[in-house]
């Protein structure tokens, strides 16, 4: 809506208008862009042109530092105040009162379940934990030292071939059963990947156990001896799953939304999310934190390590966040559970290094000025290690937990009338109008 001047908009009346008035100094034209939810629609910039046949203005935002890709009601984060809310409930309340499967229900259905709804949900997931026997043959094709995240990504993608009907994403029942299958089978696939790596026979799901206890059983049960994990450790794992369940438009969720926007089946979309989470800057950070603490080795080495970070020779893994510029509320909760877990399993020397590393970093201007605080990955690895979870399985557990969030976000995306296939534009910087040179004439 190009205007000759702002006066045409009744600015003399002084009423507040939720609009942005933009003057293009190349032409002197003024444009009125509506503001809703403290944002403007990037497509409204396209009307700003010099010549009528111009493409119009684009917004350029590498890594989407300041771009909202969707409207979502699932998770709210206030990065400056360190607040995390799922469907209106604070992460602190959910960790204190809820279970991972109940939080999964909340994320996907948008409300806390009634007792009947929860019982039905838990029953469905419990009775879908088995995977097709062919998956075992598929797993055996991996080398003994294959990273379990690579095995998980491949296995989840393979599941799409066992459930071809899941392509019918316009069918609410298909989407429901795909959600149940993904949440139910992720721990089984994860445990199978671990058992393959250590050369142990697979342990089938035990439907008498809770979701977290069943995962520990499939990971660690040996022979016919009953496997009865300490309930305090089971609760700590359940809380870790809650803490990792969803986190609005993080890199892996954005991958699931983007791949899902092509209307591929949800198994393939979630496999793309696993690939994104695998990266050391994202879900792979918890594995990197443990390796970092091992490298530091003892408290006396912390100052030299931090100097290396300040000289940009490495990153302080488990610190920093694109959104949180305050303490990640999840890290605060995990820190509390570390003491509970170590009271059962015994002290871990890495905790002493981690606590001192955090203290020194939070007292150092370099980190304070960059608003670098511990994130969800800084202490989680210490709990996983206390649970005897090997380092390369830690991101796998992150993937198990995030499956509920990925599904909730995928469902919200396919049901959002504003969404369509994800296809960003670009600013072309390459050459044009070159003439093809035959091979024998090239220098
Ligand atoms: C997760 O997005 C999500 O929600 C993710 C997640 C989820 O639940 O899905 O929360 C899970 O991915 C948590 C993050 C796990 N990753 C790590 O712990 C890896 C270490 N952290 C960094 O790589 C980094 O902090 C990121 C990737 C998390 C964020 O990267 P950004 O947004 O590029 O960081 P920034 O722009 O805020 O950095 C500001 C400054 C920069 O320095 P200058 O160039 O301005 O001098 O801080 C520096 C960065 O170089 N910096 C770090 C640092 N993180 C940022 N310096 C040292 N160590 C770090 N960890």
Tab-separated table of C-alpha atoms and ligand atoms in Angstrom:
chain	number	residue	atom	x	y	z
A	1	UNK	CA	0.000	0.000	0.000
A	2	UNK	CA	2.421	2.784	-1.187
A	3	UNK	CA	1.334	6.141	0.164
A	4	UNK	CA	2.373	9.652	-0.760
A	5	UNK	CA	2.657	10.678	2.879
A	6	UNK	CA	1.881	9.508	6.393
A	7	UNK	CA	-0.713	12.310	6.681
A	8	UNK	CA	-3.044	10.234	4.500
A	9	UNK	CA	-3.248	7.828	7.428
A	10	UNK	CA	-4.830	10.264	9.859
A	11	UNK	CA	-1.709	10.584	11.992
A	12	UNK	CA	-3.016	13.969	13.127
A	13	UNK	CA	-5.611	12.135	15.275
A	14	UNK	CA	-2.689	10.810	17.411
A	15	UNK	CA	-4.278	7.370	17.897
A	16	UNK	CA	-1.791	4.479	18.213
A	17	UNK	CA	-1.490	2.482	15.015
A	18	UNK	CA	0.083	-0.989	14.987
A	19	UNK	CA	1.966	-0.333	11.784
A	20	UNK	CA	5.479	0.337	10.553
A	21	UNK	CA	5.858	3.327	8.258
A	22	UNK	CA	8.768	2.704	5.884
A	23	UNK	CA	10.207	5.304	3.536
A	24	UNK	CA	12.198	3.914	0.638
A	25	UNK	CA	14.853	6.617	0.172
A	26	UNK	CA	15.591	5.275	-3.296
A	27	UNK	CA	12.164	6.470	-4.449
A	28	UNK	CA	10.824	8.675	-1.630
A	29	UNK	CA	7.766	6.380	-1.427
A	30	UNK	CA	6.263	5.549	1.981
A	31	UNK	CA	4.746	2.226	2.896
A	32	UNK	CA	2.542	1.197	5.828
A	33	UNK	CA	3.319	-2.320	7.068
A	34	UNK	CA	0.968	-3.880	9.670
A	35	UNK	CA	2.513	-5.076	12.967
A	36	UNK	CA	0.946	-8.123	14.638
A	37	UNK	CA	2.411	-10.028	17.619
A	38	UNK	CA	5.428	-7.690	17.563
A	39	UNK	CA	6.272	-8.865	14.049
A	40	UNK	CA	5.764	-7.924	10.438
A	41	UNK	CA	5.100	-10.335	7.602
A	42	UNK	CA	8.241	-10.554	5.461
A	43	UNK	CA	6.024	-10.900	2.373
A	44	UNK	CA	4.759	-7.347	3.017
A	45	UNK	CA	8.241	-6.086	2.096
A	46	UNK	CA	7.878	-7.365	-1.452
A	47	UNK	CA	5.740	-4.339	-2.416
A	48	UNK	CA	8.787	-2.102	-1.858
A	49	UNK	CA	10.314	-1.696	-5.326
A	50	UNK	CA	12.217	0.832	-7.429
A	51	UNK	CA	10.770	-0.339	-10.744
A	52	UNK	CA	7.372	-1.972	-11.118
A	53	UNK	CA	8.873	-5.201	-12.512
A	54	UNK	CA	11.378	-5.561	-9.633
A	55	UNK	CA	11.049	-8.673	-7.460
A	56	UNK	CA	10.688	-6.445	-4.397
A	57	UNK	CA	12.491	-6.390	-1.049
A	58	UNK	CA	13.527	-9.624	0.658
A	59	UNK	CA	14.452	-9.966	4.348
A	60	UNK	CA	17.913	-11.527	4.725
A	61	UNK	CA	18.358	-13.509	7.956
A	62	UNK	CA	21.153	-16.149	7.867
A	63	UNK	CA	20.533	-18.898	10.497
A	64	UNK	CA	17.136	-17.257	11.136
A	65	UNK	CA	18.456	-15.182	14.054
A	66	UNK	CA	15.391	-12.930	13.900
A	67	UNK	CA	12.812	-14.815	11.866
A	68	UNK	CA	9.652	-16.553	13.108
A	69	UNK	CA	8.926	-19.532	10.869
A	70	UNK	CA	5.524	-20.360	12.331
A	71	UNK	CA	2.865	-19.596	14.928
A	72	UNK	CA	2.934	-22.238	17.660
A	73	UNK	CA	1.033	-22.922	20.900
A	74	UNK	CA	3.251	-25.758	22.093
A	75	UNK	CA	6.280	-24.236	23.877
A	76	UNK	CA	7.092	-20.748	25.116
A	77	UNK	CA	10.632	-19.658	26.013
A	78	UNK	CA	11.662	-16.325	27.542
A	79	UNK	CA	15.414	-16.430	26.934
A	80	UNK	CA	16.223	-13.328	28.958
A	81	UNK	CA	14.330	-14.506	32.045
A	82	UNK	CA	15.161	-18.197	31.684
A	83	UNK	CA	11.516	-19.301	31.396
A	84	UNK	CA	10.322	-22.517	29.660
A	85	UNK	CA	6.597	-23.377	29.414
A	86	UNK	CA	4.845	-26.269	27.664
A	87	UNK	CA	1.186	-25.634	26.736
A	88	UNK	CA	1.060	-23.120	29.586
A	89	UNK	CA	2.661	-25.276	32.296
A	90	UNK	CA	6.145	-24.338	33.604
A	91	UNK	CA	8.911	-26.898	33.131
A	92	UNK	CA	9.472	-26.776	36.890
A	93	UNK	CA	5.881	-27.926	37.601
A	94	UNK	CA	6.015	-30.645	34.969
A	95	UNK	CA	9.303	-32.050	36.306
A	96	UNK	CA	7.933	-32.054	39.858
A	97	UNK	CA	4.471	-33.550	39.181
A	98	UNK	CA	4.353	-35.199	35.748
A	99	UNK	CA	5.850	-38.095	33.786
A	100	UNK	CA	7.379	-38.109	30.334
A	101	UNK	CA	4.425	-39.934	28.759
A	102	UNK	CA	1.988	-37.467	30.335
A	103	UNK	CA	4.082	-34.535	29.015
A	104	UNK	CA	4.151	-36.222	25.587
A	105	UNK	CA	0.346	-36.352	25.703
A	106	UNK	CA	0.217	-32.678	26.763
A	107	UNK	CA	2.533	-31.566	23.946
A	108	UNK	CA	0.648	-33.524	21.284
A	109	UNK	CA	-2.964	-33.066	22.424
A	110	UNK	CA	-2.651	-29.570	23.926
A	111	UNK	CA	-4.078	-30.387	27.374
A	112	UNK	CA	-3.298	-32.589	30.362
A	113	UNK	CA	-5.036	-35.973	30.027
A	114	UNK	CA	-7.810	-37.250	32.272
A	115	UNK	CA	-7.033	-40.455	34.146
A	116	UNK	CA	-8.851	-42.464	31.426
A	117	UNK	CA	-7.033	-40.653	28.613
A	118	UNK	CA	-3.655	-41.165	30.277
A	119	UNK	CA	-4.292	-44.853	30.961
A	120	UNK	CA	-5.314	-45.355	27.312
A	121	UNK	CA	-2.283	-43.419	26.065
A	122	UNK	CA	0.171	-45.362	28.254
A	123	UNK	CA	-1.486	-48.656	27.266
A	124	UNK	CA	-1.204	-47.883	23.533
A	125	UNK	CA	2.437	-46.896	23.816
A	126	UNK	CA	3.311	-49.852	26.045
A	127	UNK	CA	1.832	-52.277	23.521
A	128	UNK	CA	3.618	-50.759	20.515
A	129	UNK	CA	7.176	-51.028	21.845
A	130	UNK	CA	8.077	-54.059	19.720
A	131	UNK	CA	9.686	-53.566	16.306
A	132	UNK	CA	9.477	-55.799	13.215
A	133	UNK	CA	11.994	-58.650	13.454
A	134	UNK	CA	13.559	-57.496	10.169
A	135	UNK	CA	14.850	-54.427	12.019
A	136	UNK	CA	17.237	-56.728	13.909
A	137	UNK	CA	18.698	-57.942	10.589
A	138	UNK	CA	18.952	-54.307	9.482
A	139	UNK	CA	20.816	-53.389	12.689
A	140	UNK	CA	23.247	-56.295	12.267
A	141	UNK	CA	24.453	-54.693	9.025
A	142	UNK	CA	26.167	-51.905	10.975
A	143	UNK	CA	29.813	-52.162	12.025
A	144	UNK	CA	30.451	-52.884	15.708
A	145	UNK	CA	31.668	-49.284	16.188
A	146	UNK	CA	28.789	-47.581	14.368
A	147	UNK	CA	27.611	-44.496	16.279
A	148	UNK	CA	24.180	-45.248	17.741
A	149	UNK	CA	22.803	-41.909	16.474
A	150	UNK	CA	23.577	-43.021	12.908
A	151	UNK	CA	21.898	-46.356	13.614
A	152	UNK	CA	18.865	-44.656	15.161
A	153	UNK	CA	18.494	-42.197	12.266
A	154	UNK	CA	18.657	-45.028	9.720
A	155	UNK	CA	16.322	-47.315	11.695
A	156	UNK	CA	13.639	-44.649	12.148
A	157	UNK	CA	13.779	-43.848	8.434
A	158	UNK	CA	13.495	-47.594	7.752
A	159	UNK	CA	10.334	-47.739	9.893
A	160	UNK	CA	8.619	-45.666	7.187
A	161	UNK	CA	8.910	-48.714	4.908
A	162	UNK	CA	7.146	-50.934	7.461
A	163	UNK	CA	4.222	-48.508	7.765
A	164	UNK	CA	3.538	-47.232	4.219
A	165	UNK	CA	0.026	-46.231	5.321
A	166	UNK	CA	1.670	-43.514	7.447
A	167	UNK	CA	1.963	-41.496	4.221
A	168	UNK	CA	-1.750	-40.732	4.596
A	169	UNK	CA	-1.051	-37.653	6.739
A	170	UNK	CA	-4.553	-36.323	6.049
A	171	UNK	CA	-5.924	-39.211	8.139
A	172	UNK	CA	-6.015	-38.301	11.870
A	173	UNK	CA	-6.013	-41.977	12.859
A	174	UNK	CA	-2.858	-42.659	10.820
A	175	UNK	CA	-1.176	-39.663	12.433
A	176	UNK	CA	-2.232	-40.865	15.890
A	177	UNK	CA	-0.907	-44.400	15.400
A	178	UNK	CA	2.323	-43.032	13.878
A	179	UNK	CA	2.793	-40.857	16.975
A	180	UNK	CA	2.218	-43.861	19.237
A	181	UNK	CA	4.581	-46.058	17.199
A	182	UNK	CA	7.352	-43.433	17.161
A	183	UNK	CA	7.204	-42.706	20.905
A	184	UNK	CA	6.884	-46.426	21.703
A	185	UNK	CA	9.604	-47.762	19.412
A	186	UNK	CA	12.302	-45.111	19.840
A	187	UNK	CA	13.609	-46.614	23.138
A	188	UNK	CA	13.575	-50.110	21.613
A	189	UNK	CA	15.601	-49.011	18.579
A	190	UNK	CA	17.964	-47.041	20.839
A	191	UNK	CA	18.546	-49.997	23.159
A	192	UNK	CA	19.026	-52.363	20.201
A	193	UNK	CA	21.689	-50.010	18.817
A	194	UNK	CA	23.501	-50.110	22.157
A	195	UNK	CA	23.247	-53.897	22.483
A	196	UNK	CA	24.598	-54.255	18.929
A	197	UNK	CA	27.575	-52.048	19.821
A	198	UNK	CA	28.471	-54.079	22.938
A	199	UNK	CA	27.808	-57.434	21.297
A	200	UNK	CA	24.975	-58.427	23.625
A	201	UNK	CA	21.732	-60.103	22.588
A	202	UNK	CA	18.747	-57.785	22.212
A	203	UNK	CA	16.419	-57.502	25.195
A	204	UNK	CA	12.782	-57.294	24.197
A	205	UNK	CA	10.448	-54.713	25.751
A	206	UNK	CA	8.916	-55.688	29.092
A	207	UNK	CA	5.362	-54.386	29.164
A	208	UNK	CA	5.237	-54.666	32.950
A	209	UNK	CA	7.757	-51.852	33.330
A	210	UNK	CA	7.284	-48.077	33.057
A	211	UNK	CA	8.556	-46.276	29.961
A	212	UNK	CA	11.920	-45.212	31.492
A	213	UNK	CA	12.402	-48.477	33.418
A	214	UNK	CA	11.700	-50.496	30.270
A	215	UNK	CA	14.403	-48.554	28.413
A	216	UNK	CA	16.942	-49.248	31.166
A	217	UNK	CA	15.925	-52.923	31.125
A	218	UNK	CA	16.387	-53.195	27.330
A	219	UNK	CA	19.778	-51.519	27.756
A	220	UNK	CA	21.212	-53.387	30.724
A	221	UNK	CA	19.291	-56.577	31.496
A	222	UNK	CA	21.573	-59.626	31.353
A	223	UNK	CA	20.176	-63.098	30.806
A	224	UNK	CA	17.094	-64.233	32.716
A	225	UNK	CA	18.025	-62.398	35.898
A	226	UNK	CA	15.247	-59.936	36.776
A	227	UNK	CA	16.220	-56.311	36.123
A	228	UNK	CA	14.964	-53.968	38.871
A	229	UNK	CA	16.504	-50.478	38.565
A	230	UNK	CA	16.552	-48.186	41.601
A	231	UNK	CA	13.309	-46.129	41.432
A	232	UNK	CA	15.287	-42.940	42.144
A	233	UNK	CA	17.344	-43.526	38.998
A	234	UNK	CA	14.227	-44.334	36.982
A	235	UNK	CA	12.647	-41.064	38.177
A	236	UNK	CA	15.815	-39.119	37.293
A	237	UNK	CA	15.715	-40.559	33.753
A	238	UNK	CA	11.992	-39.740	33.435
A	239	UNK	CA	12.719	-36.124	34.450
A	240	UNK	CA	15.560	-35.930	31.910
A	241	UNK	CA	13.112	-37.110	29.231
A	242	UNK	CA	10.641	-34.390	30.287
A	243	UNK	CA	13.403	-31.764	30.174
A	244	UNK	CA	14.335	-32.701	26.624
A	245	UNK	CA	10.802	-33.215	25.280
A	246	UNK	CA	10.392	-29.971	23.315
A	247	UNK	CA	12.073	-26.623	22.896
A	248	UNK	CA	10.111	-24.600	20.283
A	249	UNK	CA	11.874	-24.024	16.942
A	250	UNK	CA	15.348	-25.466	17.640
A	251	UNK	CA	17.428	-26.732	14.732
A	252	UNK	CA	16.113	-30.318	14.772
A	253	UNK	CA	12.484	-29.276	15.156
A	254	UNK	CA	12.928	-26.845	12.281
A	255	UNK	CA	14.323	-29.743	10.252
A	256	UNK	CA	11.280	-31.888	11.078
A	257	UNK	CA	8.937	-29.036	10.112
A	258	UNK	CA	10.802	-28.321	6.885
A	259	UNK	CA	11.020	-31.957	5.764
A	260	UNK	CA	7.460	-32.591	6.946
A	261	UNK	CA	6.224	-29.623	4.885
A	262	UNK	CA	6.790	-31.720	1.744
A	263	UNK	CA	4.069	-34.063	3.108
A	264	UNK	CA	6.432	-36.986	3.525
A	265	UNK	CA	5.464	-39.537	6.196
A	266	UNK	CA	6.270	-38.637	9.857
A	267	UNK	CA	8.905	-41.378	10.235
A	268	UNK	CA	11.000	-39.783	7.465
A	269	UNK	CA	10.476	-36.308	8.921
A	270	UNK	CA	11.547	-37.445	12.403
A	271	UNK	CA	14.604	-39.190	10.908
A	272	UNK	CA	15.626	-35.777	9.528
A	273	UNK	CA	15.248	-34.334	13.030
A	274	UNK	CA	17.541	-37.044	14.407
A	275	UNK	CA	20.134	-36.071	11.808
A	276	UNK	CA	19.999	-32.434	12.910
A	277	UNK	CA	20.131	-33.349	16.608
A	278	UNK	CA	23.235	-35.473	15.937
A	279	UNK	CA	25.282	-32.299	15.377
A	280	UNK	CA	27.757	-31.339	18.176
A	281	UNK	CA	26.341	-27.808	18.375
A	282	UNK	CA	22.857	-29.169	19.101
A	283	UNK	CA	21.994	-32.499	20.685
A	284	UNK	CA	25.496	-33.836	20.334
A	285	UNK	CA	26.709	-31.325	22.933
A	286	UNK	CA	26.022	-33.576	25.932
A	287	UNK	CA	28.484	-36.128	24.544
A	288	UNK	CA	30.972	-33.300	23.902
A	289	UNK	CA	30.613	-31.999	27.491
A	290	UNK	CA	31.702	-35.352	28.939
A	291	UNK	CA	34.640	-35.493	26.532
A	292	UNK	CA	35.529	-31.903	27.475
A	293	UNK	CA	35.426	-32.736	31.211
A	294	UNK	CA	37.612	-35.782	30.525
A	295	UNK	CA	40.089	-33.593	28.636
A	296	UNK	CA	40.238	-31.056	31.473
A	297	UNK	CA	40.925	-33.971	33.785
A	298	UNK	CA	41.295	-32.004	37.054
A	299	UNK	CA	40.243	-28.708	38.607
A	300	UNK	CA	43.760	-27.262	38.350
A	301	UNK	CA	43.523	-27.397	34.546
A	302	UNK	CA	40.380	-25.242	34.331
A	303	UNK	CA	42.068	-21.804	33.999
A	304	UNK	CA	44.221	-23.017	31.084
A	305	UNK	CA	41.182	-24.599	29.435
A	306	UNK	CA	39.120	-21.419	29.758
A	307	UNK	CA	42.049	-19.439	28.304
A	308	UNK	CA	41.921	-21.772	25.319
A	309	UNK	CA	38.220	-21.039	24.918
A	310	UNK	CA	38.849	-17.279	25.084
A	311	UNK	CA	41.529	-17.687	22.429
A	312	UNK	CA	38.839	-19.484	20.369
A	313	UNK	CA	40.765	-22.713	20.228
A	314	UNK	CA	37.640	-24.502	21.413
A	315	UNK	CA	34.132	-24.053	22.703
A	316	UNK	CA	32.917	-24.326	26.281
A	317	UNK	CA	30.518	-27.164	25.492
A	318	UNK	CA	27.260	-27.132	27.444
A	319	UNK	CA	27.411	-23.340	27.645
A	320	UNK	CA	25.608	-20.759	25.517
A	321	UNK	CA	22.299	-20.810	23.731
A	322	UNK	CA	20.655	-19.106	20.768
A	323	UNK	CA	17.656	-18.145	22.907
A	324	UNK	CA	18.647	-18.316	26.579
A	325	UNK	CA	20.760	-15.317	27.599
A	326	UNK	CA	20.220	-16.384	31.179
A	327	UNK	CA	20.565	-19.696	33.010
A	328	UNK	CA	18.762	-22.446	31.036
A	329	UNK	CA	15.985	-23.453	33.483
A	330	UNK	CA	16.532	-27.068	32.456
A	331	UNK	CA	20.171	-26.934	33.560
A	332	UNK	CA	19.057	-25.656	36.970
A	333	UNK	CA	16.636	-28.588	37.385
A	334	UNK	CA	19.166	-31.162	36.174
A	335	UNK	CA	21.774	-29.771	38.593
A	336	UNK	CA	19.396	-30.555	41.455
A	337	UNK	CA	18.856	-34.134	40.262
A	338	UNK	CA	22.601	-34.736	39.939
A	339	UNK	CA	22.949	-34.782	43.723
A	340	UNK	CA	19.985	-37.206	44.093
A	341	UNK	CA	21.448	-39.601	41.537
A	342	UNK	CA	25.010	-39.476	42.875
A	343	UNK	CA	23.626	-40.177	46.367
A	344	UNK	CA	22.583	-43.556	44.919
A	345	UNK	CA	25.466	-44.277	42.555
A	346	UNK	CA	28.373	-42.603	44.320
A	347	UNK	CA	30.319	-39.395	43.608
A	348	UNK	CA	31.531	-38.691	40.084
A	349	UNK	CA	34.833	-36.719	39.982
A	350	UNK	CA	33.604	-34.993	36.816
A	351	UNK	CA	30.944	-33.217	38.889
A	352	UNK	CA	33.607	-31.420	40.892
A	353	UNK	CA	35.263	-30.244	37.661
A	354	UNK	CA	31.914	-29.204	36.140
A	355	UNK	CA	30.859	-27.221	39.223
A	356	UNK	CA	34.220	-25.399	39.389
A	357	UNK	CA	34.232	-24.848	35.617
A	358	UNK	CA	30.773	-23.247	35.859
A	359	UNK	CA	31.872	-21.093	38.825
A	360	UNK	CA	34.961	-19.775	37.041
A	361	UNK	CA	33.154	-19.186	33.725
A	362	UNK	CA	30.283	-17.294	35.389
A	363	UNK	CA	32.861	-15.104	37.143
A	364	UNK	CA	34.741	-14.353	33.910
A	365	UNK	CA	33.907	-11.218	31.906
A	366	UNK	CA	34.448	-13.055	28.621
A	367	UNK	CA	31.490	-15.364	29.287
A	368	UNK	CA	29.406	-12.891	31.274
A	369	UNK	CA	29.625	-10.240	28.529
A	370	UNK	CA	28.510	-12.814	25.967
A	371	UNK	CA	25.673	-13.993	28.231
A	372	UNK	CA	26.953	-17.554	28.191
A	373	UNK	CA	25.333	-19.712	30.851
A	374	UNK	CA	25.061	-23.487	31.322
A	375	UNK	CA	22.472	-25.016	28.993
A	376	UNK	CA	20.563	-28.283	29.205
A	377	UNK	CA	23.629	-30.283	28.171
A	378	UNK	CA	26.091	-29.108	30.793
A	379	UNK	CA	25.091	-31.406	33.658
A	380	UNK	CA	22.917	-34.006	31.922
A	381	UNK	CA	25.912	-36.114	30.905
A	382	UNK	CA	26.905	-36.568	34.549
A	383	UNK	CA	23.542	-38.132	35.346
A	384	UNK	CA	23.671	-40.325	32.241
A	385	UNK	CA	27.165	-41.454	33.225
A	386	UNK	CA	25.891	-42.299	36.724
A	387	UNK	CA	23.164	-44.388	35.045
A	388	UNK	CA	25.976	-46.217	33.184
A	389	UNK	CA	24.770	-44.763	29.893
A	390	UNK	CA	27.798	-44.673	27.550
A	391	UNK	CA	28.797	-41.248	26.183
A	392	UNK	CA	27.781	-41.976	22.583
A	393	UNK	CA	24.266	-42.956	23.782
A	394	UNK	CA	23.568	-39.626	25.471
A	395	UNK	CA	22.352	-37.841	22.350
A	396	UNK	CA	20.283	-40.926	21.565
A	397	UNK	CA	18.370	-40.387	24.821
A	398	UNK	CA	17.906	-36.749	23.814
A	399	UNK	CA	16.355	-38.046	20.565
A	400	UNK	CA	14.051	-40.426	22.445
A	401	UNK	CA	12.770	-37.503	24.534
A	402	UNK	CA	12.508	-34.990	21.697
A	403	UNK	CA	10.366	-37.390	19.645
A	404	UNK	CA	7.268	-36.167	21.520
A	405	UNK	CA	8.087	-32.541	20.686
A	406	UNK	CA	8.940	-33.301	17.078
A	407	UNK	CA	5.603	-35.085	16.628
A	408	UNK	CA	3.647	-32.277	18.312
A	409	UNK	CA	5.361	-29.665	16.117
A	410	UNK	CA	4.883	-31.801	12.982
A	411	UNK	CA	1.160	-32.198	13.702
A	412	UNK	CA	0.801	-28.458	14.360
A	413	UNK	CA	2.570	-27.719	11.059
A	414	UNK	CA	0.483	-30.049	8.854
A	415	UNK	CA	-2.706	-28.665	10.423
A	416	UNK	CA	-1.654	-25.007	10.087
A	417	UNK	CA	-3.565	-23.455	7.153
A	418	UNK	CA	-0.829	-20.821	6.759
A	419	UNK	CA	1.920	-23.414	6.209
A	420	UNK	CA	2.958	-24.791	2.832
A	421	UNK	CA	6.120	-26.407	1.463
A	422	UNK	CA	9.141	-24.800	3.121
A	423	UNK	CA	11.202	-23.066	0.432
A	424	UNK	CA	13.341	-20.037	1.473
A	425	UNK	CA	14.701	-17.530	-1.088
A	426	UNK	CA	18.369	-16.476	-1.433
A	427	UNK	CA	20.613	-13.574	-2.373
A	428	UNK	CA	22.522	-14.780	-5.443
A	429	UNK	CA	26.233	-13.876	-5.347
A	430	UNK	CA	27.492	-15.999	-8.243
A	431	UNK	CA	28.291	-15.085	-11.895
A	432	UNK	CA	25.747	-14.726	-14.741
A	433	UNK	CA	25.837	-14.855	-18.582
A	434	UNK	CA	28.978	-16.967	-18.881
A	435	UNK	CA	29.666	-18.743	-22.211
A	436	UNK	CA	30.381	-22.489	-22.128
A	437	UNK	CA	34.058	-23.256	-22.966
A	438	UNK	CA	34.740	-26.604	-24.619
A	439	UNK	CA	36.993	-28.904	-22.565
A	440	UNK	CA	39.936	-28.761	-25.008
A	441	UNK	CA	39.950	-24.947	-24.878
A	442	UNK	CA	40.128	-24.583	-21.092
A	443	UNK	CA	43.365	-23.338	-19.578
B	1	LIG	C1	20.798	-27.365	22.444
B	1	LIG	O1	17.949	-24.199	20.085
B	1	LIG	C2	17.611	-24.950	21.081
B	1	LIG	O2	16.628	-24.796	21.710
B	1	LIG	C3	18.607	-26.080	21.326
B	1	LIG	C4	18.364	-26.892	22.590
B	1	LIG	C5	17.082	-27.707	22.491
B	1	LIG	O3	16.568	-28.080	23.558
B	1	LIG	O4	16.676	-28.041	21.365
B	1	LIG	O5	18.303	-26.043	23.711
B	1	LIG	C6	19.495	-27.926	22.762
B	1	LIG	O6	21.220	-27.439	21.306
B	1	LIG	C7	21.546	-26.656	23.524
B	1	LIG	C8	22.897	-26.083	23.014
B	1	LIG	C9	23.908	-27.245	23.047
B	1	LIG	N1	25.159	-26.804	22.346
B	1	LIG	C10	26.264	-26.572	23.049
B	1	LIG	O7	26.334	-26.568	24.282
B	1	LIG	C11	27.484	-26.284	22.175
B	1	LIG	C12	28.222	-25.069	22.713
B	1	LIG	N2	27.366	-23.874	22.484
B	1	LIG	C13	27.601	-23.111	21.306
B	1	LIG	O8	28.104	-23.747	20.213
B	1	LIG	C14	26.593	-22.006	21.092
B	1	LIG	O9	26.383	-21.406	22.285
B	1	LIG	C15	25.274	-22.340	20.462
B	1	LIG	C16	25.426	-23.120	19.210
B	1	LIG	C17	24.424	-23.119	21.410
B	1	LIG	C18	24.574	-21.037	20.134
B	1	LIG	O10	25.320	-20.459	19.088
B	1	LIG	P1	25.126	-18.947	18.703
B	1	LIG	O11	23.708	-18.566	18.742
B	1	LIG	O12	25.902	-18.692	17.450
B	1	LIG	O13	25.876	-18.208	19.910
B	1	LIG	P2	25.873	-16.661	20.155
B	1	LIG	O14	25.613	-15.933	18.893
B	1	LIG	O15	24.964	-16.437	21.312
B	1	LIG	O16	27.389	-16.397	20.581
B	1	LIG	C19	27.679	-15.147	21.159
B	1	LIG	C20	29.157	-15.149	21.397
B	1	LIG	C21	30.009	-15.415	20.165
B	1	LIG	O17	31.226	-14.763	20.437
B	1	LIG	P3	31.670	-13.465	19.526
B	1	LIG	O18	31.904	-14.019	18.138
B	1	LIG	O19	30.490	-12.525	19.580
B	1	LIG	O20	32.915	-12.930	20.181
B	1	LIG	O21	29.510	-16.183	22.322
B	1	LIG	C22	30.420	-17.060	21.700
B	1	LIG	C23	30.257	-16.898	20.217
B	1	LIG	O22	31.468	-17.239	19.544
B	1	LIG	N3	30.025	-18.405	22.114
B	1	LIG	C24	30.822	-19.268	22.743
B	1	LIG	C25	30.037	-20.361	23.047
B	1	LIG	N4	28.779	-20.154	22.608
B	1	LIG	C26	28.790	-18.926	22.037
B	1	LIG	N5	32.134	-19.199	23.052
B	1	LIG	C27	32.640	-20.282	23.702
B	1	LIG	N6	31.928	-21.381	24.026
B	1	LIG	C28	30.629	-21.468	23.721
B	1	LIG	N7	29.928	-22.550	24.038
